[in-house]
Coordinates of C-alpha atoms and ligand atoms in Angstrom, one line a residue:
M1 CA -10.1 32.2 -19.2
T2 CA -11.5 30.4 -22.2
N3 CA -8.5 30.1 -24.4
T4 CA -6.3 27.0 -24.1
L5 CA -3.2 29.1 -23.6
K6 CA -4.5 30.1 -20.2
K7 CA -5.3 26.6 -19.3
R8 CA -1.8 25.4 -20.2
R9 CA -0.3 28.0 -17.9
A10 CA -2.3 26.7 -15.0
P11 CA 0.0 25.2 -12.4
K12 CA 0.7 21.5 -12.8
I13 CA -1.4 19.0 -10.9
P14 CA 1.0 16.5 -9.3
L15 CA 0.2 12.9 -8.5
M16 CA 0.9 13.6 -4.9
D17 CA 2.0 16.7 -3.0
L18 CA 4.1 16.0 0.2
D19 CA 5.2 19.6 0.4
A20 CA 1.6 20.9 0.7
Q21 CA 1.0 18.3 3.4
Y22 CA 4.1 19.4 5.3
R23 CA 3.1 23.0 5.2
A24 CA -0.3 22.1 6.7
I25 CA 1.2 20.4 9.7
Q26 CA 4.7 22.0 9.9
P27 CA 4.6 23.1 13.6
E28 CA 3.6 19.7 14.8
I29 CA 6.2 17.9 12.7
D30 CA 9.0 20.3 13.5
E31 CA 8.3 20.0 17.3
A32 CA 8.3 16.1 17.0
I33 CA 11.6 16.0 15.2
Q34 CA 13.2 18.4 17.6
R35 CA 11.9 16.3 20.5
V36 CA 13.7 13.2 19.2
I37 CA 16.9 15.1 18.4
K38 CA 17.0 16.5 21.9
S39 CA 16.3 13.1 23.5
S40 CA 19.3 11.6 21.7
G41 CA 17.3 8.4 21.3
F42 CA 17.3 7.7 17.6
I43 CA 16.5 4.1 17.2
L44 CA 13.6 2.1 18.7
G45 CA 12.9 3.4 22.3
K46 CA 10.0 5.2 23.7
E47 CA 8.9 7.1 20.6
V48 CA 8.8 3.9 18.6
E49 CA 6.9 2.1 21.3
A50 CA 4.3 4.9 21.5
F51 CA 3.8 4.7 17.8
E52 CA 3.4 0.9 17.9
H53 CA 0.6 1.2 20.4
E54 CA -1.1 4.0 18.6
F55 CA -0.9 2.4 15.2
A56 CA -2.1 -1.0 16.4
A57 CA -5.0 0.7 18.1
F58 CA -5.8 2.6 14.8
V59 CA -5.8 -0.7 12.8
G60 CA -7.7 -2.5 15.5
S61 CA -5.1 -5.1 16.3
K62 CA -3.8 -5.9 19.7
H63 CA -0.1 -5.6 19.0
G64 CA 2.2 -3.6 16.7
V65 CA 5.9 -3.7 15.9
G66 CA 7.8 -0.9 14.0
V67 CA 10.3 -1.9 11.4
S68 CA 12.5 -0.3 8.8
S69 CA 10.3 -0.6 5.7
G70 CA 7.2 -2.3 4.3
T71 CA 9.5 -4.9 2.7
A72 CA 11.0 -5.7 6.1
A73 CA 7.5 -5.9 7.6
L74 CA 6.5 -8.5 5.0
H75 CA 9.8 -10.4 5.3
L76 CA 9.6 -10.7 9.1
A77 CA 5.9 -11.4 9.2
L78 CA 6.4 -14.3 6.8
L79 CA 9.2 -15.7 9.0
A80 CA 7.2 -15.2 12.2
C81 CA 4.3 -17.0 10.6
G82 CA 6.5 -20.0 10.0
V83 CA 7.3 -19.6 6.3
R84 CA 10.5 -21.5 5.6
P85 CA 12.8 -22.4 2.6
G86 CA 10.9 -24.7 0.2
D87 CA 7.5 -23.4 1.2
E88 CA 5.1 -21.9 -1.3
V89 CA 3.2 -18.7 -0.7
I90 CA 0.1 -17.9 -2.9
T91 CA 0.0 -14.3 -3.9
T92 CA -1.1 -11.9 -6.7
P93 CA 1.0 -10.9 -9.7
L94 CA -0.5 -7.4 -9.7
T95 CA 1.4 -5.6 -6.9
F96 CA 4.7 -3.9 -6.2
I97 CA 7.7 -6.3 -6.4
A98 CA 8.3 -6.1 -2.6
T99 CA 5.4 -8.5 -2.1
A100 CA 7.2 -11.3 -4.0
E101 CA 10.7 -10.2 -2.8
A102 CA 9.7 -10.7 0.8
V103 CA 8.6 -14.3 0.0
R104 CA 12.0 -14.9 -1.5
H105 CA 13.8 -13.3 1.5
A106 CA 12.1 -15.9 3.6
G107 CA 13.4 -18.6 1.2
A108 CA 10.0 -19.5 -0.1
L109 CA 8.5 -19.5 -3.6
P110 CA 5.8 -17.1 -4.7
V111 CA 2.9 -18.9 -6.5
F112 CA 0.8 -16.4 -8.4
V113 CA -2.9 -16.6 -9.0
D114 CA -4.8 -14.1 -11.1
V115 CA -6.8 -11.1 -9.8
E116 CA -10.5 -10.4 -9.9
Q117 CA -11.4 -8.1 -12.8
D118 CA -13.2 -5.6 -10.6
S119 CA -11.3 -5.5 -7.3
L120 CA -7.9 -6.1 -8.9
C121 CA -7.0 -8.2 -5.8
L122 CA -6.3 -11.9 -5.6
D123 CA -9.2 -14.0 -6.9
P124 CA -10.2 -16.4 -4.1
S125 CA -11.8 -18.8 -6.5
L126 CA -8.4 -19.6 -7.9
I127 CA -6.7 -20.5 -4.6
A128 CA -7.8 -24.1 -4.6
S129 CA -6.0 -24.8 -7.9
A130 CA -2.7 -23.3 -6.7
V131 CA -2.5 -25.3 -3.4
T132 CA 0.2 -28.0 -3.2
P133 CA 1.5 -29.9 -0.2
R134 CA 4.2 -27.2 0.2
T135 CA 1.8 -24.3 0.4
K136 CA 2.2 -22.5 3.7
A137 CA 0.5 -19.1 3.4
I138 CA -1.6 -16.7 1.3
L139 CA -0.1 -13.2 1.0
V140 CA -3.0 -11.0 0.0
V141 CA -2.5 -7.4 -1.2
H142 CA -5.2 -4.7 -0.8
L143 CA -4.2 -3.1 -4.1
H144 CA -4.6 0.7 -4.4
G145 CA -6.1 0.6 -0.9
N146 CA -9.1 -1.5 -1.9
P147 CA -9.7 -4.4 0.4
A148 CA -9.5 -7.9 -1.1
A149 CA -12.3 -10.4 -0.8
M150 CA -11.2 -11.4 2.7
D151 CA -14.2 -13.6 3.7
A152 CA -13.5 -16.0 0.8
I153 CA -9.7 -15.7 1.2
L154 CA -9.9 -16.5 5.0
E155 CA -12.3 -19.3 4.3
A156 CA -9.9 -20.8 1.7
G157 CA -7.0 -20.4 4.2
G158 CA -9.0 -22.2 6.8
R159 CA -10.0 -25.0 4.5
Y160 CA -6.3 -25.7 3.4
G161 CA -4.6 -24.9 6.7
L162 CA -2.8 -21.8 5.3
T163 CA -1.8 -18.7 7.2
V164 CA -3.3 -15.5 5.7
I165 CA -1.0 -12.5 5.8
E166 CA -2.1 -9.1 4.6
D167 CA 0.1 -6.7 2.6
A168 CA -1.7 -3.6 3.7
A169 CA 1.1 -1.3 2.4
Q170 CA -1.5 0.7 0.4
A171 CA -4.5 0.3 2.7
H172 CA -3.9 2.2 6.0
G173 CA -7.4 2.7 7.3
A174 CA -9.3 0.8 4.6
E175 CA -12.2 -1.2 5.9
Y176 CA -13.7 -4.6 5.2
R177 CA -17.0 -5.3 6.9
G178 CA -16.2 -2.6 9.5
R179 CA -12.7 -4.0 10.3
R180 CA -9.6 -2.3 9.2
A181 CA -7.2 -3.8 6.6
G182 CA -4.3 -5.5 8.4
S183 CA -6.4 -6.7 11.3
L184 CA -8.2 -9.5 9.4
G185 CA -5.4 -12.1 8.8
A186 CA -2.8 -13.6 11.1
A187 CA -0.6 -10.5 10.5
G188 CA -0.9 -7.2 8.7
C189 CA 2.1 -5.6 7.1
F190 CA 2.3 -1.8 6.4
S191 CA 4.7 0.4 4.6
F192 CA 5.3 4.1 5.6
F193 CA 7.2 5.0 2.5
P194 CA 6.7 8.7 2.2
G195 CA 4.1 8.6 -0.6
K196 CA 1.8 6.1 1.2
N197 CA -1.4 7.2 2.9
L198 CA 0.5 7.3 6.1
G199 CA 4.1 8.2 5.1
A200 CA 7.3 8.8 7.1
Y201 CA 10.1 11.1 6.2
G202 CA 12.2 8.2 5.1
D203 CA 11.7 4.4 5.1
A204 CA 9.6 2.7 7.8
G205 CA 7.1 -0.1 8.2
A206 CA 5.1 -2.1 10.8
V207 CA 3.6 -5.5 11.5
V208 CA 0.4 -5.8 13.5
S209 CA -1.3 -8.9 14.9
N210 CA -3.6 -10.1 17.6
D211 CA -1.1 -12.9 18.2
R212 CA 1.5 -11.9 20.6
T213 CA 3.9 -14.6 19.6
I214 CA 4.0 -13.2 16.0
T215 CA 4.8 -9.6 17.1
D216 CA 7.3 -10.8 19.7
T217 CA 9.1 -12.8 17.1
V218 CA 9.1 -9.9 14.6
G219 CA 10.3 -7.7 17.5
R220 CA 13.3 -10.0 18.1
L221 CA 14.1 -10.6 14.4
R222 CA 14.2 -6.8 13.6
D223 CA 16.9 -6.2 16.2
H224 CA 19.6 -8.9 15.7
G225 CA 17.5 -11.6 17.4
R226 CA 18.3 -9.8 20.7
R227 CA 17.1 -10.7 24.1
G228 CA 19.5 -8.7 26.3
K229 CA 22.0 -6.2 25.0
Y230 CA 24.5 -8.8 23.9
E231 CA 22.5 -11.9 24.1
H232 CA 21.2 -13.1 20.8
E233 CA 18.5 -15.7 21.0
V234 CA 18.0 -16.2 17.2
E235 CA 19.8 -15.0 14.1
G236 CA 18.1 -11.8 13.2
F237 CA 18.4 -8.7 11.1
N238 CA 18.8 -4.9 11.4
H239 CA 15.2 -4.0 10.4
R240 CA 14.6 -1.4 13.2
M241 CA 12.5 1.7 13.0
D242 CA 14.0 5.1 13.6
A243 CA 12.6 7.3 16.4
I244 CA 12.4 10.3 14.1
Q245 CA 10.2 8.3 11.7
A246 CA 8.0 7.2 14.6
A247 CA 7.7 10.8 15.8
V248 CA 6.7 12.0 12.3
L249 CA 4.2 9.1 12.0
R250 CA 2.6 9.8 15.4
V251 CA 1.9 13.3 14.2
K252 CA 0.5 12.2 10.8
L253 CA -1.5 9.4 12.4
R254 CA -3.6 12.0 14.1
H255 CA -4.6 13.4 10.7
L256 CA -5.0 10.1 8.8
E257 CA -8.7 9.6 9.2
K258 CA -9.4 13.1 8.0
W259 CA -7.0 12.6 5.1
N260 CA -8.6 9.3 4.1
R261 CA -12.0 10.9 4.2
R262 CA -10.8 13.6 1.8
R263 CA -9.4 10.9 -0.5
R264 CA -12.9 9.2 -0.5
E265 CA -14.5 12.6 -1.3
I266 CA -12.1 13.0 -4.3
A267 CA -12.8 9.5 -5.5
A268 CA -16.5 10.1 -5.4
R269 CA -16.1 13.4 -7.3
Y270 CA -14.0 11.6 -9.9
R271 CA -16.6 8.8 -10.2
N272 CA -19.4 11.3 -10.6
G273 CA -17.5 13.5 -13.1
L274 CA -16.2 10.6 -15.2
R275 CA -19.4 8.5 -15.3
G276 CA -20.0 7.3 -18.8
V277 CA -16.6 8.6 -19.9
V278 CA -14.0 6.1 -18.5
A279 CA -14.1 3.0 -16.2
C280 CA -13.5 4.0 -12.6
P281 CA -12.9 1.8 -9.5
Q282 CA -16.2 0.8 -8.0
E283 CA -16.7 0.3 -4.2
R284 CA -18.0 -3.1 -3.0
R285 CA -20.7 -2.8 -0.4
E286 CA -18.6 -4.5 2.3
T287 CA -15.6 -2.2 1.8
V288 CA -14.4 1.3 2.6
P289 CA -11.3 1.8 0.4
A290 CA -8.4 4.0 1.4
Y291 CA -7.8 5.2 -2.2
H292 CA -4.0 5.2 -2.1
V293 CA -4.4 5.1 -5.9
F294 CA -7.4 6.1 -8.0
A295 CA -6.9 4.2 -11.3
V296 CA -9.2 4.5 -14.3
R297 CA -9.1 1.9 -17.0
T298 CA -8.9 2.4 -20.8
P299 CA -7.4 0.6 -23.8
R300 CA -6.1 4.0 -24.8
R301 CA -4.0 4.4 -21.7
E302 CA -0.7 5.6 -23.3
E303 CA -2.5 8.1 -25.4
L304 CA -4.5 9.4 -22.4
R305 CA -1.4 9.6 -20.3
A306 CA 0.5 11.6 -22.9
Y307 CA -2.5 14.0 -23.4
L308 CA -2.8 14.6 -19.6
A309 CA 1.0 15.2 -19.3
D310 CA 0.7 17.8 -22.0
Q311 CA -2.2 19.4 -20.1
G312 CA -0.2 19.6 -16.9
V313 CA -1.8 16.6 -15.2
E314 CA 0.7 14.1 -13.8
T315 CA -0.4 10.4 -13.8
G316 CA 1.1 7.1 -12.7
I317 CA 0.9 3.4 -13.6
H318 CA 0.4 0.9 -10.8
Y319 CA 1.8 -1.4 -12.2
P320 CA 2.9 -1.6 -15.8
I321 CA 4.5 -5.1 -15.6
P322 CA 2.9 -7.8 -13.6
L323 CA 5.3 -9.7 -11.4
H324 CA 5.2 -13.0 -13.3
L325 CA 6.6 -11.2 -16.3
Q326 CA 9.3 -9.3 -14.4
P327 CA 12.9 -10.1 -15.5
A328 CA 13.9 -10.6 -11.9
L329 CA 11.4 -13.4 -11.5
R330 CA 12.0 -15.1 -14.8
F331 CA 13.3 -18.2 -13.0
L332 CA 9.7 -18.9 -11.8
K333 CA 8.9 -19.7 -15.5
Y334 CA 5.6 -18.1 -15.9
E335 CA 4.5 -17.3 -19.4
A336 CA 2.7 -14.3 -20.9
G337 CA -1.0 -14.9 -21.1
R338 CA -1.1 -17.0 -17.9
F339 CA -2.9 -14.3 -15.8
P340 CA -5.1 -12.5 -18.3
A341 CA -6.9 -10.3 -15.8
A342 CA -3.7 -9.0 -14.2
E343 CA -2.0 -8.6 -17.6
Q344 CA -4.9 -6.6 -19.1
A345 CA -5.1 -4.4 -16.0
A346 CA -1.3 -3.8 -16.3
Q347 CA -1.9 -2.5 -19.8
Q348 CA -5.0 -0.4 -19.1
L349 CA -4.8 1.2 -15.7
L350 CA -3.9 4.8 -15.3
S351 CA -3.6 6.4 -11.9
L352 CA -5.0 9.9 -11.6
P353 CA -3.8 12.4 -9.0
I354 CA -5.3 11.8 -5.6
H355 CA -4.0 13.2 -2.3
P356 CA -5.8 14.9 0.6
D357 CA -4.5 18.4 -0.2
M358 CA -6.0 18.4 -3.7
T359 CA -8.7 21.1 -4.1
D360 CA -12.1 20.5 -5.7
E361 CA -10.9 22.9 -8.5
Q362 CA -7.9 20.6 -9.2
V363 CA -10.1 17.5 -9.2
D364 CA -12.5 19.2 -11.6
R365 CA -9.6 20.3 -13.9
V366 CA -8.5 16.6 -14.1
I367 CA -12.1 15.5 -14.8
D368 CA -12.4 18.2 -17.4
R369 CA -9.2 17.2 -19.2
V370 CA -10.1 13.5 -19.2
R371 CA -13.5 14.3 -20.6
A372 CA -11.8 16.5 -23.2
F373 CA -9.6 13.6 -24.3
F374 CA -12.5 11.2 -24.8
Ligands
PLP1 C1 5.0 0.2 -0.9 C2 4.7 -1.3 -0.9 C3 5.5 -2.2 -0.4 C4 6.9 -2.0 0.1 O1 7.1 -1.0 1.1 P1 8.5 -0.3 1.3 O2 8.2 0.4 2.6 O3 8.8 0.5 0.2 O4 9.5 -1.4 1.5 C5 5.1 -3.5 -0.4 N1 3.9 -3.9 -0.9 C6 3.1 -3.0 -1.5 C7 1.8 -3.4 -2.1 C8 3.5 -1.6 -1.5 O5 2.7 -0.7 -2.1

């Protein structure tokens, strides 16, 4: 047990393990999928409606609309909130590209502001300097499942007359002052990409809101702007949710709180075991993070990553290139050095494995290997 050869032969620790999750809930999932196949109702319909109600209730919003992806959720929520070509939307450069793509899909321009060093979310103190007469909305991202500073962001939104929209694609079940991410702004956008805390078996997403006009608009836009079968009230899209995805999500939603609790336990175990060794994400008093990602921070990121890979521990980087430096967004003309907090985070963050099916032994092995490196 003590020699390194034995340790090397230990099974790999993956960043996530969707197969282990499936094995734990297989009968429920198989039954749900069979039910949809037998019903021959594959798109929208009763299964999707049931999921919309259950998911909105989970988030604590009045209404929910199922769509085809998180990107579609963002795109349609921006449109439903009145974002139009020529408008500007303030957002963070430290996120997945879909956040900015959705702004472009709506014809608007993303305007980046830097992140806070600790939360890695949009820094509310920088909003004022980014507001112009064309600013229409703030698109806030709860990065890694850690809620952004919503009080200050909503306050800034109110002061400048901007709609606050939440990209909660990594934050299913995360809480801010006792309210869940996605229920705090005008609209909350979720992704159910398979690896998310609540993941479908394919692409899917949702928009939640307390404002019925927003969800009604999203509901029309996702389905060709339909009113009746062949009456199209507005020009829309095909951004509908599949019934099989809804059925899978309904099963998984029943387990989500338990899974998120386990993620928090793992995060606490990491923080304990890595205290004094490497910088870990800290929880703000007003938040309960969902730990979609657990990212430690070190200037020796690449070295640590290679070492852990060699030790059978898979890691990730969320995200290595901030959006303002992405080739696809070069036309926005941001320069390197413009957002120092986001740029440094992009160079130093390393995501450790965190998923609800991880055992304490696996977590301890990761801790042990990280300690060994330092
Ligand atoms: C996953 C993700 C998205 C996009 O979701 P898709 O379902 O893949 O389209 C958007 N924003 C963030 C922050 C994400 O993590």
